Coordinates of C-alpha atoms in Angstrom, one line a residue:
X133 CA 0.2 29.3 -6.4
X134 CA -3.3 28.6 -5.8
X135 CA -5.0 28.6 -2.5
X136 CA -5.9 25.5 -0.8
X137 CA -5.3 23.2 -4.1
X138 CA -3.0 20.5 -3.4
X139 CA -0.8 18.0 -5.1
X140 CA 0.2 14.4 -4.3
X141 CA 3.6 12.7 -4.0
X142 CA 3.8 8.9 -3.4
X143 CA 6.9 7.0 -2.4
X144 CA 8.0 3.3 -3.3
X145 CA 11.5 3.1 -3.2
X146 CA 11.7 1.6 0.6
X147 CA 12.3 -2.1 0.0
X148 CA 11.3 -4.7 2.7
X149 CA 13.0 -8.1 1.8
X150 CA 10.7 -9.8 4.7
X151 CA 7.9 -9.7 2.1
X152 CA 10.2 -11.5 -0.6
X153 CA 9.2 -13.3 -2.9
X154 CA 6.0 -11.4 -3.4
X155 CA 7.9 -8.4 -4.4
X156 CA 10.6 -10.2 -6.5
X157 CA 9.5 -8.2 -9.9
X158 CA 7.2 -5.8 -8.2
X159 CA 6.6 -3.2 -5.8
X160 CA 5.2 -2.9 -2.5
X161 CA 2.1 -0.8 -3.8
X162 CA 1.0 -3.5 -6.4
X163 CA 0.6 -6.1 -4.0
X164 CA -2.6 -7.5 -4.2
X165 CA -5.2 -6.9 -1.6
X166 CA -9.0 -8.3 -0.9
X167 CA -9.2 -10.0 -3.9
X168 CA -9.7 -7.3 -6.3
X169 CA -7.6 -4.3 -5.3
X170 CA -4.4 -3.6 -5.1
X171 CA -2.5 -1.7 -2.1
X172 CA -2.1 1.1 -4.4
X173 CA -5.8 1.4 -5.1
X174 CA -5.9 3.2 -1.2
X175 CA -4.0 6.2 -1.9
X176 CA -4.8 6.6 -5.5
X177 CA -8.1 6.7 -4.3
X178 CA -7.6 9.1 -1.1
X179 CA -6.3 11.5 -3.6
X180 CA -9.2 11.4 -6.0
X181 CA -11.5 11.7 -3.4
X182 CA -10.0 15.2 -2.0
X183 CA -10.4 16.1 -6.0
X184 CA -6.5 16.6 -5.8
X185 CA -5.6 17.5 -10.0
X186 CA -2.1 15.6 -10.3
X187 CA 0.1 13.3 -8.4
X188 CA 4.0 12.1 -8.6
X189 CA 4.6 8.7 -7.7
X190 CA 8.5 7.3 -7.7
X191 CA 9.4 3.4 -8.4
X192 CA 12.1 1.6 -8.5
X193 CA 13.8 0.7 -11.5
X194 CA 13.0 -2.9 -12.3
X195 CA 9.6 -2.9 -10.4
X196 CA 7.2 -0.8 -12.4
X197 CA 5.9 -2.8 -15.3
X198 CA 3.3 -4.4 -12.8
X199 CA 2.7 0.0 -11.9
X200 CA 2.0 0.7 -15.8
X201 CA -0.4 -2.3 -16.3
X202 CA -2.4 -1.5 -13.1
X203 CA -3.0 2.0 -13.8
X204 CA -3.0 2.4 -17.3
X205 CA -4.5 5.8 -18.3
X206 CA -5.4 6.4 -14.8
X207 CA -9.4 6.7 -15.8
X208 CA -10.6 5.0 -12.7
X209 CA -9.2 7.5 -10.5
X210 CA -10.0 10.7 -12.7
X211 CA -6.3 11.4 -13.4
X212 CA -6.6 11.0 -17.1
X213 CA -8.2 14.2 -18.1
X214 CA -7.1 17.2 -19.3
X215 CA -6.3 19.6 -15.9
X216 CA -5.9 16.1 -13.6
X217 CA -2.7 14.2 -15.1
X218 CA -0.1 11.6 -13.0
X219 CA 3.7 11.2 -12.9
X220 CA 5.8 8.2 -12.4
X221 CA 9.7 8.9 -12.1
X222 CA 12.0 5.6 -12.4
X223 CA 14.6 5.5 -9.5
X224 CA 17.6 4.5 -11.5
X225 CA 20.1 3.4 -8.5
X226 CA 22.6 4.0 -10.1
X227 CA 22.2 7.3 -11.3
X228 CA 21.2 8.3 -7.5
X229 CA 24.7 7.5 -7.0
X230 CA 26.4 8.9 -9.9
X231 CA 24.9 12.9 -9.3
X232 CA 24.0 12.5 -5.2
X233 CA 20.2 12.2 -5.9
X234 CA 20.4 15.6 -7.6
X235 CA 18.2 14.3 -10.7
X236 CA 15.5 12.8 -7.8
X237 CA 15.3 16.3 -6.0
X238 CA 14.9 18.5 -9.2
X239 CA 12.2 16.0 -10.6
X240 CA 10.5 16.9 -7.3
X241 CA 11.1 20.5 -7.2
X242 CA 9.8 20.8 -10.7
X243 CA 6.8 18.9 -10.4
X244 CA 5.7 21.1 -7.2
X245 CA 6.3 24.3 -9.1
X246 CA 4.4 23.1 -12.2
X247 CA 1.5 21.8 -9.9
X248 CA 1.0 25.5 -8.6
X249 CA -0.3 23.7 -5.2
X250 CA -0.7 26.1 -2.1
X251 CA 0.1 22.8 -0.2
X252 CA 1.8 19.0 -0.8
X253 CA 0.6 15.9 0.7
X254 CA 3.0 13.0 0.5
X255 CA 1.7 9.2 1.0
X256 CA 3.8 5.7 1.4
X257 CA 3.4 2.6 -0.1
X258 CA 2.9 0.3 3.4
X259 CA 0.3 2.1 5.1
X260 CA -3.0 0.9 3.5
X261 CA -5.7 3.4 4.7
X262 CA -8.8 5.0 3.6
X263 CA -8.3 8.4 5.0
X264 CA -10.2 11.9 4.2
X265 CA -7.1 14.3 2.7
X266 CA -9.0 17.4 3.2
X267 CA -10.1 17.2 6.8
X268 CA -5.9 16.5 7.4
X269 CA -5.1 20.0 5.3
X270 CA -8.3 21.7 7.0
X271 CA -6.0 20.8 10.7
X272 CA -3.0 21.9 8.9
X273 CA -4.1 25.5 7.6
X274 CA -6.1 26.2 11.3
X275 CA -3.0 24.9 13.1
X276 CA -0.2 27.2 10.8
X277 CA 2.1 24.2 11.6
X278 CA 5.0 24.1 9.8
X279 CA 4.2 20.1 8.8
X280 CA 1.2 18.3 9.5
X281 CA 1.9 14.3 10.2
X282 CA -0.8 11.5 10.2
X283 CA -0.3 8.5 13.2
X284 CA -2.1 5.9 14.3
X285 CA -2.3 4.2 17.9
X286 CA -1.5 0.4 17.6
X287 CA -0.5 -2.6 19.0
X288 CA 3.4 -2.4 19.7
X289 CA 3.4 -5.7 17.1
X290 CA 1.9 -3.7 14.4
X291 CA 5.5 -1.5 14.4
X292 CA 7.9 -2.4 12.1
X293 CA 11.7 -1.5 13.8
X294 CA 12.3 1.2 10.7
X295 CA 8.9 2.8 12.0
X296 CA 9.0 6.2 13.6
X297 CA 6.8 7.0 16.5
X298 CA 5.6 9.6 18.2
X299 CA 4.4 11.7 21.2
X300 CA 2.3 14.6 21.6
X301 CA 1.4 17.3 24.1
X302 CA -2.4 18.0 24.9
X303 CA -2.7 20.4 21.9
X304 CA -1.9 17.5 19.3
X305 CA 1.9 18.9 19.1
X306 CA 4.4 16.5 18.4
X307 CA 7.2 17.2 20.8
X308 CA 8.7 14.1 20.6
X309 CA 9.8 11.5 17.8
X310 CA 11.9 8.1 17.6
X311 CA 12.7 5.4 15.5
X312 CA 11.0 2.2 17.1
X313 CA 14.0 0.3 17.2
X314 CA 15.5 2.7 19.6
X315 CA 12.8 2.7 22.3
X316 CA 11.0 -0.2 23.9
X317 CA 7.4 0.3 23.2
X318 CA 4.3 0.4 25.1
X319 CA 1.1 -2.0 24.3
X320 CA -0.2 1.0 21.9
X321 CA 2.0 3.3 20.4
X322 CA 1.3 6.3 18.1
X323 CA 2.8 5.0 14.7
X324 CA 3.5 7.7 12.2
X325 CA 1.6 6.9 9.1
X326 CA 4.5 8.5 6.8
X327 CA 1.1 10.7 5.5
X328 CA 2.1 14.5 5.5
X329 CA 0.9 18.0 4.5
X330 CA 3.4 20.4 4.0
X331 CA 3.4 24.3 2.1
X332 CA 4.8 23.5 -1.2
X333 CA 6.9 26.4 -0.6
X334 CA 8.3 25.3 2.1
X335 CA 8.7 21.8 0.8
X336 CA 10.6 23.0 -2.1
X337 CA 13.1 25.4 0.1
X338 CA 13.9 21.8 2.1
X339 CA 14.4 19.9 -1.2
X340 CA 16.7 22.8 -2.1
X341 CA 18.5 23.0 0.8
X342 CA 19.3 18.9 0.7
X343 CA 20.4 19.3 -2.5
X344 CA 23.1 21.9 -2.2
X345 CA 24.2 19.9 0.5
X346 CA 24.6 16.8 -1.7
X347 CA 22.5 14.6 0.7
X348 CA 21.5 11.2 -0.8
X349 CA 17.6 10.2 0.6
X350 CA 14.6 9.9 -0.5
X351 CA 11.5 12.6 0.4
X352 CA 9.8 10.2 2.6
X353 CA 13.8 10.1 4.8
X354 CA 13.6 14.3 4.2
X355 CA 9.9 14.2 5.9
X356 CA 10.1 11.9 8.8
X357 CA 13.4 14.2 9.4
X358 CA 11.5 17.5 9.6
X359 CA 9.0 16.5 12.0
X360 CA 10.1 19.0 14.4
X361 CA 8.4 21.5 17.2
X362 CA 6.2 23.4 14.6
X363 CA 4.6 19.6 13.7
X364 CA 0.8 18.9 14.3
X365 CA -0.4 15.8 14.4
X366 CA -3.7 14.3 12.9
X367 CA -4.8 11.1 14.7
X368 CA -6.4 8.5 12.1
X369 CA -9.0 6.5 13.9
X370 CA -10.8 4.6 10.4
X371 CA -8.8 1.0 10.1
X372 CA -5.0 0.7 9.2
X373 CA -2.7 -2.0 8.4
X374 CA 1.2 -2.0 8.4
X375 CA 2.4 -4.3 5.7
X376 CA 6.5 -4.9 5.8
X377 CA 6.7 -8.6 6.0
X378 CA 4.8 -11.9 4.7
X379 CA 3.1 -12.2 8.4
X380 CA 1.6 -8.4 8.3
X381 CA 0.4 -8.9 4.8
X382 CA -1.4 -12.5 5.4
X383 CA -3.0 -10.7 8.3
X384 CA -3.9 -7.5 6.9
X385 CA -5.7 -9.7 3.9
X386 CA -7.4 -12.2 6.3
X387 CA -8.2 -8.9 8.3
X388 CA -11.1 -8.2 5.2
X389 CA -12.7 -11.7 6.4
X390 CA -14.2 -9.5 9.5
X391 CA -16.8 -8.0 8.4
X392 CA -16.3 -4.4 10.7
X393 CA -12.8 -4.3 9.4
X394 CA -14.0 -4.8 6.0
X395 CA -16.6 -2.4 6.0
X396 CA -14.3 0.3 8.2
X397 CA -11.7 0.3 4.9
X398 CA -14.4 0.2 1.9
X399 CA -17.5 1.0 2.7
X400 CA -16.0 4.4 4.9
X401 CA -17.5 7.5 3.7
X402 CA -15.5 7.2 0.9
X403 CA -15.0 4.9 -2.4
X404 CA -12.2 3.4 -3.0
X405 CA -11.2 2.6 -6.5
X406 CA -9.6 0.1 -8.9
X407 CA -8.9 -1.5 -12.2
X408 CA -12.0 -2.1 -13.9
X409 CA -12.4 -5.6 -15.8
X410 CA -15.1 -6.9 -17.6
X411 CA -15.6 -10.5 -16.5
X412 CA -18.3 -12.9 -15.7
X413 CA -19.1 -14.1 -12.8
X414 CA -17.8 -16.3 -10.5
X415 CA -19.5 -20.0 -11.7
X416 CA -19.8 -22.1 -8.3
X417 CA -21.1 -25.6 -9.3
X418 CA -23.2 -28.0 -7.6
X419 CA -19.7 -29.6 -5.8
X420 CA -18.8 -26.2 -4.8
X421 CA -18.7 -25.3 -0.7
X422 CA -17.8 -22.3 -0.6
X423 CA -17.6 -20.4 3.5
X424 CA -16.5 -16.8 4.8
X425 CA -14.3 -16.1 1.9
X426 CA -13.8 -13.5 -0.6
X427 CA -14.2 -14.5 -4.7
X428 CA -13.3 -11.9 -7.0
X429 CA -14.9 -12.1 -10.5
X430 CA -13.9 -15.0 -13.3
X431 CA -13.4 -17.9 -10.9
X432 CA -14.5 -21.2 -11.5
X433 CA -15.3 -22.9 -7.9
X434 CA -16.0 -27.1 -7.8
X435 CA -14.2 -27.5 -4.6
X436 CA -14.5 -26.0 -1.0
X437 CA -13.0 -23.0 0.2
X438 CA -12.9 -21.7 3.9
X439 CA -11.9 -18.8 4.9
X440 CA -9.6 -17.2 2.5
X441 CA -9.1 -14.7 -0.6
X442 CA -9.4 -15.7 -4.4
X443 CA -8.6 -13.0 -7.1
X444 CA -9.6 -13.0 -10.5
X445 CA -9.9 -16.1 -12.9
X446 CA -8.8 -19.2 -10.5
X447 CA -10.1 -22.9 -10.9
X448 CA -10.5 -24.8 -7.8
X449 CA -11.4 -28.1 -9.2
X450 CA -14.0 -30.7 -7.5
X451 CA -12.9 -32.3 -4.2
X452 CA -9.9 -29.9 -4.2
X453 CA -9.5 -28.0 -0.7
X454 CA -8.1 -24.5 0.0
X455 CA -8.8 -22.8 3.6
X456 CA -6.7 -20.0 5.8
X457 CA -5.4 -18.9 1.9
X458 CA -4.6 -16.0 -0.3
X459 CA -4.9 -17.1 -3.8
X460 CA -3.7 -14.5 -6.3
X461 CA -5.1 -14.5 -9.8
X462 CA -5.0 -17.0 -12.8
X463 CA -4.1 -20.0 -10.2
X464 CA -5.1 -24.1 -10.8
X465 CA -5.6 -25.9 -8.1
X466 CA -6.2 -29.5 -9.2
X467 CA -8.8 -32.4 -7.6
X468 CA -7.9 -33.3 -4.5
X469 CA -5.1 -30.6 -4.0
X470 CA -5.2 -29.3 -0.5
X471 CA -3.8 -25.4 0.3
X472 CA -3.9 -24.4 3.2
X473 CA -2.5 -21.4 5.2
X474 CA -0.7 -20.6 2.3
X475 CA -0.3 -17.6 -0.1
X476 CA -0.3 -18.7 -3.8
X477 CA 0.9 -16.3 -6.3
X478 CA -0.5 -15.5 -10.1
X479 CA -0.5 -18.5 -12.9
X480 CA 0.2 -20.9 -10.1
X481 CA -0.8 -24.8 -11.2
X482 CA -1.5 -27.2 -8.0
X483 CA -0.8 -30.8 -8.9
X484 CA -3.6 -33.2 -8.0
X485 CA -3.3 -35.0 -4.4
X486 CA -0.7 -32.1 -3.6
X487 CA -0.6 -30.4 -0.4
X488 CA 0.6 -27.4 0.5
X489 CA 0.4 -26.4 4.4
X490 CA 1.9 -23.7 6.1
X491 CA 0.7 -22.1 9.2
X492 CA -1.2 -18.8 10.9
X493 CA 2.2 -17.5 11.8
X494 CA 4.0 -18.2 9.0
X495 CA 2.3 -19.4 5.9
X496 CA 3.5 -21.0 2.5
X497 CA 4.3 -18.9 0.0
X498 CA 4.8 -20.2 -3.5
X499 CA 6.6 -17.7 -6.3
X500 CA 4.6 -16.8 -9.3
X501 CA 4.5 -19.7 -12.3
X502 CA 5.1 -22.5 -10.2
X503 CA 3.8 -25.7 -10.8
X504 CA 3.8 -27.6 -7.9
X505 CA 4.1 -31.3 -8.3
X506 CA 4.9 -32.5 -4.6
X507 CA 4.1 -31.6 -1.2
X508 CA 5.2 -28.2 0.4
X509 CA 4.9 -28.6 4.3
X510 CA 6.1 -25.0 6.5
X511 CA 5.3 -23.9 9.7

């Protein structure tokens, strides 16, 4: 194996039905986010930017046609060249159950063999971070920890109750970990980011040793499990969101509407990347008002818009009203329509004089290829 190279591993396969119907026919990691990315744009682009060669991702069956048509040839993020290559495995429930995962772990285990990686990093899908990879391994090599765990400290409300967290002694060594539903937590907390550097050796020998045992889990379950008293901890200060409902998502995206927050995530030290399309620009007519908001490329604005997101390609027609929204791509939102607090998603028609109006806490959501034709009042 090669000194200091690493690969990547990135894990989908965690559902969170509090973010249905977003994720209906897609996964977490192709959510969209600030208009023109998507979530997996973040650690696609960590791991370009540590120049890591190749990277496994897992999905589950069902979920990844929205995966293929995002990343296509993986250009943008210098995986489609002849030593830097990607890997998407299907997670075929079924079979999981059929062979005790025993397909999943030797995908794994052959993939980190054939990577020839002195070390392993392994990313989830709800985390959305902008975070340097190699300053993380440089901690783990001077350290000689057995596993090297990213956290965060946040707000207790930022913890979703499947979330691990942890505690550390003055050296940065985790000595204690718990699941958040178990403990009753402070204001801040130290999250685990489910972001880890391990040997690849030593990943392997786990993955081995799970599989003679004919353990059913996923590597992300296998990680948060081995966080033990050889486990450093890396404390990731840049900004973070936790996305595992439709509340943490809205907030995460209207999060992008503050300008430090903004900036902290994607104008950092480094790029982040996505799906290039070559569109015009967004027309704004002379009925357009258009305030704090982000407008990805293609739109056509002739009404107002407040405070909210609009990705690629949407019409808001004159004297139509949207404010406090995320509007995903390709939507219609007729004269006079008013949206707001609402998440709309793509090829979404509004109805002339239609309201939809939700509410900070708990905005609309309307399911891709609706037309709405009457009024849709939450909250």
């Amino acid at each position: 194996m090669k000194a200091n190279k690493m690969c990547a591993l990135i894990g989908n396969i965690h559902r969170y039905d509090e973010l249905l119907p977003l994720i209906e026919n897609r996964p977490i990691a192709t959510l969209p986010f600030a208009s023109k990315y998507r979530l997996l744009d973040f650690n696609l682009s960590n791991v370009a930017n540590a120049n890591i060669p190749s990277v496994f991702m897992v999905f589950n069956e069902g979920e990844t046609r929205s995966v293929f048509d995002h990343i296509g040839g993986g250009r943008e993020w210098s995986l489609d060249g002849v030593k830097n290559r990607f890997f998407i495995h299907i997670y075929q429930d079924y079979t999981r159950k059929a062979d005790n995962n025993r397909s999943y772990y030797e995908l794994i285990i052959d993939y980190l063999l054939k990577s020839k990686a002195e070390y392993a990093v392994y990313m989830g899908s709800k985390f959305l971070c902008n975070i340097d990879l190699r300053a993380i391994q440089a901690i783990h090599r001077q350290k000689k920890s057995d596993l090297t765990v990213v956290y965060k400290r946040v707000e207790k409300e930022r913890v979703h109750p499947s979330d691990i967290l942890l505690k550390m002694d003055a050296e940065n060594i985790v000595v204690e970990k718990a699941s958040a539903s178990a403990v009753e937590p402070a204001e801040l907390v130290n999250l685990c980011t489910d972001i880890y550097i391990i040997k690849t050796e030593r990943l392997i020998e786990l993955l081995r040793k799970r599989q003679a045992a004919g353990v059913v889990g996923s590597l992300e379950n296998l990680l948060r499990e081995s966080i033990g008293q050889n486990t450093s901890a890396y404390e990731y200060t840049g900004y973070l969101t936790n996305i595992y409902d439709i509340s943490s998502y809205y907030q995460s995206n209207m999060d992008m509407l503050d300008v430090k927050k903004f900036n902290s995530l994607l104008y950092s030290s480094q790029k982040v990347y996505t799906k290039m399309k070559d569109e015009v620009p967004t027309y704004y007519s002379r009925t357009s008002d258009t305030s704090d908001s982000l407008l990805a490329t293609g739109c056509t604005i002739e009404g107002e818009v407040e405070h909210s997101l609009i990705s690629r390609g949407t019409h808001v027609f004159e004297d139509a009203h949207v404010e406090h929204s995320i509007i995903f791509s390709s939507n219609t939102i007729h004269s006079n329509a008013q949206v707001s607090y609402a998440i709309l998603d793509k090829n979404v028609i509004v109805d002339p004089h239609v309201r939809i109006i939700g509410t900070a806490n708990k905005p609309v959501v309307v399911p891709k290829g609706q037309h709405v034709t009457t009024d849709i009042i939450g909250g």
